[in-house]
Amino acid sequence: MVRPLVLLLHLSCTNTALQVTSSTSRSAPAAGMASSAAPDVVETELLPFIRVYKSGRVERLLGTDTVPASFDASTGVASKDVVIDPATGVSVRLYLPPAAAASGGKKLPVLVYFHGGGFMIESAASPTYHRYLNALAARAGALAVSVEYRRAPEHPLPAAYDDSWAALAWAVAGSAPGGPEPWLAAHGDASRVFLAGDSAGANIAHNVALRAAAEGLPRPCAAVVGVLLVHPYFWDPTNAMAPELEVRIRREWRFMCARPDAEVGDPRICPTCPEAAPRLAALPCRRAMVAVAGDDFLAVKGRAYHAALLASGWRGEAELVDTPGQDHVFHLLQPGTEAAAGMLDRVADFISRA
């Protein structure tokens, strides 16, 4: 069964052109006129998520709904959208919890969050992530920065990594007293920054954390104190899945990178590969949480990451949250369940203990 938000996508590169007849794929000719244009044809399908046509048109089949920033009466969280780079259009959605008003002037931890969706669907403004960030910001008492990074295939990797790094740097710089973004300047504590994401977003969080370790943050007092990787999208050479799933990941990665020669040994997707694993010791935080779901076929990769982190010589505390009987991003797909509530509590507690 295909679950709508499961990250691992089925890549079907058509060997022959497929004529598209769906009304959503091309405009019908005007009444009384025959269409002289050649029909648009599918070049690549990653069902049920996306189609790419030979004309260059991209059709996203899921994850396209959005909701505006607003005040959420159920949590007391206010949100707003801010463009951080007019040249690229990269933006963030900020979430200010009621704890800001009750803090007595004490600043709040800053949570920089990267949404999932295979680097190609979903959005910081989607109903799924808007609901989740409202709940998480309120429960954790954190100022959340949800990143709207550019997506493949229009913007292949490393665009999402670069945009996410830019968002972290912007959030840290903006948390300085008198900074240009008033919520961050008044309430954001750059000495308590958390990086978090689910699925592809967890992959981004890991890679952004390593970049922070290598390049440093724009303020001397700033620090990434925690990284949360929920159902991360990784590959690992020693913990094999079914052969068809291994092939699928390889094909997906090439699509995301827009490079037919892209290999899953790339440390960005394989942080546990022999040449990449030593870099785990440089993770800049003192605490990490890796969450996996028992029925998720990515779980074996998440467990391998946790084990490699412990073995790397990293001098931090690594927590593994393994939820049996649940599938990929269950906490997003089934937010009203006991399991989802428990997951929210674990993530929020990890942040609020900073």
Short mmCIF file of C-alpha atoms in Angstrom, two decimals:
data_model
loop_
_atom_site.label_atom_id
_atom_site.label_comp_id
_atom_site.label_asym_id
_atom_site.label_seq_id
_atom_site.Cartn_x
_atom_site.Cartn_y
_atom_site.Cartn_z
CA MET A 1 0.00 0.00 0.00
CA VAL A 2 1.32 3.47 -0.86
CA ARG A 3 0.95 5.99 1.94
CA PRO A 4 0.56 9.57 0.67
CA LEU A 5 3.41 11.18 2.61
CA VAL A 6 5.83 8.27 2.72
CA LEU A 7 9.07 9.79 1.54
CA LEU A 8 10.48 6.91 -0.44
CA LEU A 9 9.01 7.39 -3.85
CA HIS A 10 8.47 4.94 -6.68
CA LEU A 11 10.48 6.14 -9.65
CA SER A 12 9.17 5.07 -13.01
CA CYS A 13 11.17 6.48 -15.92
CA THR A 14 9.14 5.68 -18.97
CA ASN A 15 10.92 3.98 -21.82
CA THR A 16 8.28 5.12 -24.27
CA ALA A 17 6.35 8.39 -24.28
CA LEU A 18 2.99 8.25 -22.55
CA GLN A 19 0.22 10.37 -24.02
CA VAL A 20 -1.52 12.31 -21.28
CA THR A 21 -5.28 12.49 -21.35
CA SER A 22 -6.03 13.83 -17.90
CA SER A 23 -7.77 17.21 -17.90
CA THR A 24 -5.17 18.46 -15.45
CA SER A 25 -2.29 17.77 -17.79
CA ARG A 26 -3.09 20.03 -20.73
CA SER A 27 -5.70 22.51 -21.84
CA ALA A 28 -8.54 21.34 -24.05
CA PRO A 29 -8.80 22.99 -27.50
CA ALA A 30 -11.40 25.71 -27.95
CA ALA A 31 -14.82 24.61 -29.23
CA GLY A 32 -14.90 24.02 -32.96
CA MET A 33 -11.12 23.98 -33.28
CA ALA A 34 -8.76 21.07 -33.59
CA SER A 35 -5.64 21.17 -31.50
CA SER A 36 -2.52 21.50 -33.62
CA ALA A 37 -0.13 21.28 -30.68
CA ALA A 38 1.57 17.99 -29.97
CA PRO A 39 0.30 16.38 -26.77
CA ASP A 40 2.47 16.85 -23.74
CA VAL A 41 4.09 13.56 -22.78
CA VAL A 42 5.37 12.20 -19.49
CA GLU A 43 9.13 11.83 -19.19
CA THR A 44 9.41 10.81 -15.54
CA GLU A 45 6.87 9.74 -12.93
CA LEU A 46 7.44 9.37 -9.22
CA LEU A 47 4.00 8.14 -8.31
CA PRO A 48 1.93 9.16 -6.47
CA PHE A 49 3.88 12.36 -5.99
CA ILE A 50 5.07 14.05 -9.15
CA ARG A 51 5.21 13.96 -12.94
CA VAL A 52 7.73 15.67 -15.15
CA TYR A 53 6.85 16.22 -18.81
CA LYS A 54 9.14 16.44 -21.81
CA SER A 55 8.07 20.05 -22.20
CA GLY A 56 9.67 20.75 -18.82
CA ARG A 57 6.34 21.14 -17.02
CA VAL A 58 6.23 19.75 -13.49
CA GLU A 59 2.97 18.45 -12.03
CA ARG A 60 2.90 17.84 -8.30
CA LEU A 61 0.19 15.36 -7.41
CA LEU A 62 0.35 15.71 -3.61
CA GLY A 63 1.43 18.25 -1.06
CA THR A 64 0.20 21.31 -2.96
CA ASP A 65 -2.40 22.63 -0.49
CA THR A 66 -1.38 25.65 1.56
CA VAL A 67 -2.83 27.70 4.39
CA PRO A 68 -1.98 31.30 5.31
CA ALA A 69 -0.04 32.34 8.36
CA SER A 70 -2.45 33.29 11.12
CA PHE A 71 -3.25 33.26 14.80
CA ASP A 72 -4.15 29.75 15.92
CA ALA A 73 -6.79 29.97 18.62
CA SER A 74 -6.38 26.35 19.74
CA THR A 75 -2.71 26.79 20.69
CA GLY A 76 -2.38 30.55 21.09
CA VAL A 77 0.45 30.56 18.55
CA ALA A 78 0.82 33.44 16.07
CA SER A 79 2.56 32.93 12.73
CA LYS A 80 3.78 35.09 9.88
CA ASP A 81 5.74 34.65 6.64
CA VAL A 82 9.03 36.47 5.96
CA VAL A 83 11.02 36.44 2.72
CA ILE A 84 14.69 36.10 3.64
CA ASP A 85 16.19 36.23 0.14
CA PRO A 86 14.29 38.14 -2.57
CA ALA A 87 16.72 36.85 -5.21
CA THR A 88 15.77 33.21 -4.66
CA GLY A 89 12.35 33.68 -3.09
CA VAL A 90 13.36 31.62 -0.05
CA SER A 91 11.14 32.38 2.91
CA VAL A 92 10.33 31.18 6.40
CA ARG A 93 7.17 30.91 8.44
CA LEU A 94 7.73 32.10 12.01
CA TYR A 95 5.72 30.73 14.95
CA LEU A 96 5.55 32.74 18.17
CA PRO A 97 4.10 30.75 21.10
CA PRO A 98 2.18 32.18 24.06
CA ALA A 99 5.27 31.47 26.16
CA ALA A 100 6.77 34.62 24.63
CA ALA A 101 4.30 36.78 26.51
CA ALA A 102 4.65 34.79 29.72
CA SER A 103 8.44 34.59 29.77
CA GLY A 104 9.03 37.81 31.67
CA GLY A 105 11.57 38.92 29.09
CA LYS A 106 13.46 35.63 29.05
CA LYS A 107 14.25 34.60 25.49
CA LEU A 108 13.03 31.36 23.94
CA PRO A 109 14.91 28.55 22.20
CA VAL A 110 14.91 28.86 18.42
CA LEU A 111 13.71 25.80 16.50
CA VAL A 112 14.67 25.78 12.82
CA TYR A 113 12.46 23.20 11.13
CA PHE A 114 12.82 21.61 7.68
CA HIS A 115 9.74 19.95 6.19
CA GLY A 116 9.77 16.57 4.47
CA GLY A 117 8.46 15.54 1.08
CA GLY A 118 11.32 13.94 -0.82
CA PHE A 119 12.91 17.32 -1.59
CA MET A 120 10.13 17.81 -4.15
CA ILE A 121 6.67 18.14 -2.58
CA GLU A 122 5.12 19.73 0.50
CA SER A 123 5.74 23.19 1.87
CA ALA A 124 6.25 25.14 5.06
CA ALA A 125 2.75 26.51 4.38
CA SER A 126 1.05 23.14 3.98
CA PRO A 127 -1.84 22.35 6.36
CA THR A 128 0.12 19.36 7.69
CA TYR A 129 3.19 21.33 8.71
CA HIS A 130 1.28 24.45 9.78
CA ARG A 131 -0.77 22.36 12.21
CA TYR A 132 2.29 20.51 13.49
CA LEU A 133 4.44 23.63 14.02
CA ASN A 134 1.60 25.39 15.86
CA ALA A 135 1.33 22.42 18.22
CA LEU A 136 5.08 21.96 18.63
CA ALA A 137 5.87 25.64 19.22
CA ALA A 138 3.17 25.83 21.89
CA ARG A 139 4.14 22.57 23.58
CA ALA A 140 7.90 23.24 23.56
CA GLY A 141 7.73 26.97 24.26
CA ALA A 142 10.02 27.63 21.30
CA LEU A 143 10.12 30.26 18.58
CA ALA A 144 9.91 28.13 15.43
CA VAL A 145 11.36 29.00 12.02
CA SER A 146 9.86 26.73 9.36
CA VAL A 147 11.89 26.90 6.15
CA GLU A 148 10.38 27.20 2.67
CA TYR A 149 13.35 25.92 0.67
CA ARG A 150 13.43 25.46 -3.11
CA ARG A 151 12.50 22.00 -4.34
CA ALA A 152 13.57 19.54 -7.00
CA PRO A 153 13.31 19.06 -9.91
CA GLU A 154 13.18 22.78 -10.78
CA HIS A 155 15.94 23.37 -8.23
CA PRO A 156 17.98 20.18 -7.80
CA LEU A 157 20.12 19.53 -4.79
CA PRO A 158 22.10 21.23 -3.31
CA ALA A 159 19.54 24.08 -3.55
CA ALA A 160 17.53 22.82 -0.57
CA TYR A 161 20.69 22.48 1.52
CA ASP A 162 21.91 25.96 0.60
CA ASP A 163 18.52 27.56 1.25
CA SER A 164 18.23 25.82 4.62
CA TRP A 165 21.70 26.95 5.62
CA ALA A 166 20.78 30.50 4.62
CA ALA A 167 17.65 30.29 6.78
CA LEU A 168 19.65 29.15 9.81
CA ALA A 169 22.16 31.96 9.34
CA TRP A 170 19.32 34.47 8.94
CA ALA A 171 17.58 33.26 12.10
CA VAL A 172 20.77 33.43 14.15
CA ALA A 173 21.68 36.89 12.88
CA GLY A 174 18.12 38.10 13.37
CA SER A 175 18.11 37.04 17.02
CA ALA A 176 20.57 39.80 17.88
CA PRO A 177 19.15 42.68 19.96
CA GLY A 178 17.81 45.32 17.61
CA GLY A 179 17.77 42.89 14.69
CA PRO A 180 15.51 43.52 11.69
CA GLU A 181 12.98 40.79 12.50
CA PRO A 182 11.13 41.90 15.64
CA TRP A 183 9.96 38.47 16.85
CA LEU A 184 13.45 37.02 16.64
CA ALA A 185 15.13 40.12 18.06
CA ALA A 186 12.78 40.26 21.04
CA HIS A 187 12.29 36.58 21.80
CA GLY A 188 14.90 34.39 20.03
CA ASP A 189 17.82 32.97 22.01
CA ALA A 190 20.57 32.19 19.48
CA SER A 191 22.56 30.34 22.13
CA ARG A 192 19.81 27.68 22.14
CA VAL A 193 19.20 26.72 18.51
CA PHE A 194 17.64 23.39 17.56
CA LEU A 195 17.64 21.91 14.06
CA ALA A 196 14.81 19.50 13.30
CA GLY A 197 13.02 17.87 10.41
CA ASP A 198 11.21 14.79 9.25
CA SER A 199 12.15 12.50 6.38
CA ALA A 200 13.97 14.60 3.76
CA GLY A 201 13.84 17.44 6.28
CA ALA A 202 15.74 15.29 8.77
CA ASN A 203 18.36 14.71 6.10
CA ILE A 204 18.60 18.48 5.69
CA ALA A 205 18.89 19.02 9.46
CA HIS A 206 21.86 16.63 9.62
CA ASN A 207 23.64 18.28 6.71
CA VAL A 208 23.00 21.82 7.94
CA ALA A 209 24.33 20.84 11.38
CA LEU A 210 27.58 19.60 9.85
CA ARG A 211 27.89 22.80 7.83
CA ALA A 212 27.44 24.81 11.02
CA ALA A 213 30.27 22.81 12.57
CA ALA A 214 32.53 23.42 9.57
CA GLU A 215 31.77 27.09 8.89
CA GLY A 216 30.49 28.44 12.19
CA LEU A 217 27.45 30.60 12.86
CA PRO A 218 27.28 34.36 12.21
CA ARG A 219 27.21 35.29 15.91
CA PRO A 220 29.91 34.20 18.37
CA CYS A 221 27.38 33.48 21.10
CA ALA A 222 25.17 31.34 18.84
CA ALA A 223 25.09 27.58 19.25
CA VAL A 224 23.25 24.59 17.85
CA VAL A 225 22.45 22.71 21.06
CA GLY A 226 20.24 19.95 19.66
CA VAL A 227 19.42 18.09 16.46
CA LEU A 228 16.19 16.11 15.98
CA LEU A 229 16.00 13.67 13.08
CA VAL A 230 12.53 12.17 12.72
CA HIS A 231 12.28 9.20 10.34
CA PRO A 232 15.35 10.42 8.45
CA TYR A 233 15.88 9.85 4.74
CA PHE A 234 19.28 8.16 4.65
CA TRP A 235 20.96 5.28 2.89
CA ASP A 236 23.33 2.89 4.61
CA PRO A 237 25.56 0.26 2.99
CA THR A 238 25.52 -2.31 5.80
CA ASN A 239 21.82 -2.50 6.63
CA ALA A 240 20.18 -3.67 3.43
CA MET A 241 16.51 -3.43 2.62
CA ALA A 242 14.67 -5.43 -0.01
CA PRO A 243 16.54 -5.14 -3.33
CA GLU A 244 13.73 -3.24 -5.03
CA LEU A 245 13.80 -0.63 -2.25
CA GLU A 246 17.55 -0.20 -2.54
CA VAL A 247 17.16 0.33 -6.29
CA ARG A 248 14.38 2.81 -5.63
CA ILE A 249 16.51 4.96 -3.36
CA ARG A 250 19.30 5.06 -5.92
CA ARG A 251 16.89 6.20 -8.64
CA GLU A 252 15.30 8.79 -6.39
CA TRP A 253 18.62 10.28 -5.39
CA ARG A 254 19.64 10.71 -9.02
CA PHE A 255 16.36 12.48 -9.73
CA MET A 256 16.73 14.81 -6.74
CA CYS A 257 20.26 15.71 -7.80
CA ALA A 258 19.40 15.89 -11.53
CA ARG A 259 22.49 13.82 -12.16
CA PRO A 260 22.31 10.34 -13.70
CA ASP A 261 25.69 9.57 -12.15
CA ALA A 262 24.74 10.58 -8.60
CA GLU A 263 25.54 7.77 -6.18
CA VAL A 264 24.05 6.91 -2.80
CA GLY A 265 27.56 6.79 -1.39
CA ASP A 266 27.34 10.58 -1.34
CA PRO A 267 27.82 11.56 2.33
CA ARG A 268 24.78 13.83 2.16
CA ILE A 269 22.51 10.78 1.91
CA CYS A 270 24.89 8.22 3.41
CA PRO A 271 26.37 9.71 6.57
CA THR A 272 27.24 6.19 7.75
CA CYS A 273 29.36 5.28 4.72
CA PRO A 274 32.99 4.56 5.74
CA GLU A 275 34.39 7.79 4.33
CA ALA A 276 31.58 9.90 5.82
CA ALA A 277 31.05 8.33 9.26
CA PRO A 278 34.07 10.03 10.91
CA ARG A 279 32.44 13.39 10.21
CA LEU A 280 29.68 12.50 12.66
CA ALA A 281 32.07 13.25 15.51
CA ALA A 282 31.96 16.90 14.42
CA LEU A 283 28.22 17.26 15.04
CA PRO A 284 28.13 20.64 16.80
CA CYS A 285 25.41 19.93 19.36
CA ARG A 286 25.57 18.24 22.72
CA ARG A 287 22.27 16.35 22.27
CA ALA A 288 20.66 14.48 19.40
CA MET A 289 17.42 12.58 18.97
CA VAL A 290 16.85 10.06 16.19
CA ALA A 291 13.27 8.82 15.83
CA VAL A 292 12.24 5.78 13.80
CA ALA A 293 8.93 4.00 13.25
CA GLY A 294 8.84 0.23 13.48
CA ASP A 295 6.90 -0.38 10.26
CA ASP A 296 8.84 2.20 8.22
CA PHE A 297 11.33 0.63 5.85
CA LEU A 298 13.61 3.61 6.50
CA ALA A 299 13.83 2.63 10.17
CA VAL A 300 16.89 0.43 9.61
CA LYS A 301 18.74 3.43 8.17
CA GLY A 302 17.81 5.64 11.13
CA ARG A 303 18.99 3.02 13.60
CA ALA A 304 22.26 2.71 11.68
CA TYR A 305 22.76 6.48 11.93
CA HIS A 306 22.19 6.42 15.68
CA ALA A 307 24.67 3.55 16.12
CA ALA A 308 27.27 5.26 13.92
CA LEU A 309 26.90 8.50 15.87
CA LEU A 310 27.55 6.67 19.16
CA ALA A 311 30.58 4.93 17.65
CA SER A 312 32.05 8.05 16.05
CA GLY A 313 33.64 9.55 19.13
CA TRP A 314 31.08 12.36 19.28
CA ARG A 315 30.87 13.60 22.85
CA GLY A 316 27.17 14.11 23.14
CA GLU A 317 23.99 12.39 24.27
CA ALA A 318 22.18 10.51 21.49
CA GLU A 319 18.63 9.31 22.10
CA LEU A 320 16.86 6.75 19.91
CA VAL A 321 13.06 6.87 19.89
CA ASP A 322 11.74 3.68 18.27
CA THR A 323 7.95 3.54 17.94
CA PRO A 324 6.70 0.00 17.19
CA GLY A 325 3.70 -0.65 14.98
CA GLN A 326 3.83 2.74 13.26
CA ASP A 327 4.84 3.83 9.77
CA HIS A 328 6.68 6.75 8.23
CA VAL A 329 5.69 10.19 9.59
CA PHE A 330 2.72 8.71 11.45
CA HIS A 331 2.72 11.72 13.77
CA LEU A 332 1.93 13.98 10.80
CA LEU A 333 -0.56 11.70 9.05
CA GLN A 334 -2.52 10.77 12.17
CA PRO A 335 -2.18 13.76 14.49
CA GLY A 336 -5.10 12.83 16.74
CA THR A 337 -3.77 9.44 17.76
CA GLU A 338 -2.19 8.45 21.05
CA ALA A 339 1.05 7.58 19.25
CA ALA A 340 1.22 11.00 17.61
CA ALA A 341 0.57 12.75 20.91
CA GLY A 342 3.33 10.74 22.52
CA MET A 343 5.73 11.65 19.73
CA LEU A 344 4.89 15.34 20.08
CA ASP A 345 5.58 15.11 23.80
CA ARG A 346 8.98 13.48 23.23
CA VAL A 347 10.06 16.09 20.69
CA ALA A 348 8.76 19.01 22.76
CA ASP A 349 10.42 17.71 25.92
CA PHE A 350 13.73 17.39 24.08
CA ILE A 351 13.54 21.09 23.16
CA SER A 352 12.16 22.43 26.42
CA ARG A 353 15.00 20.82 28.43
CA ALA A 354 17.51 23.19 26.80
#
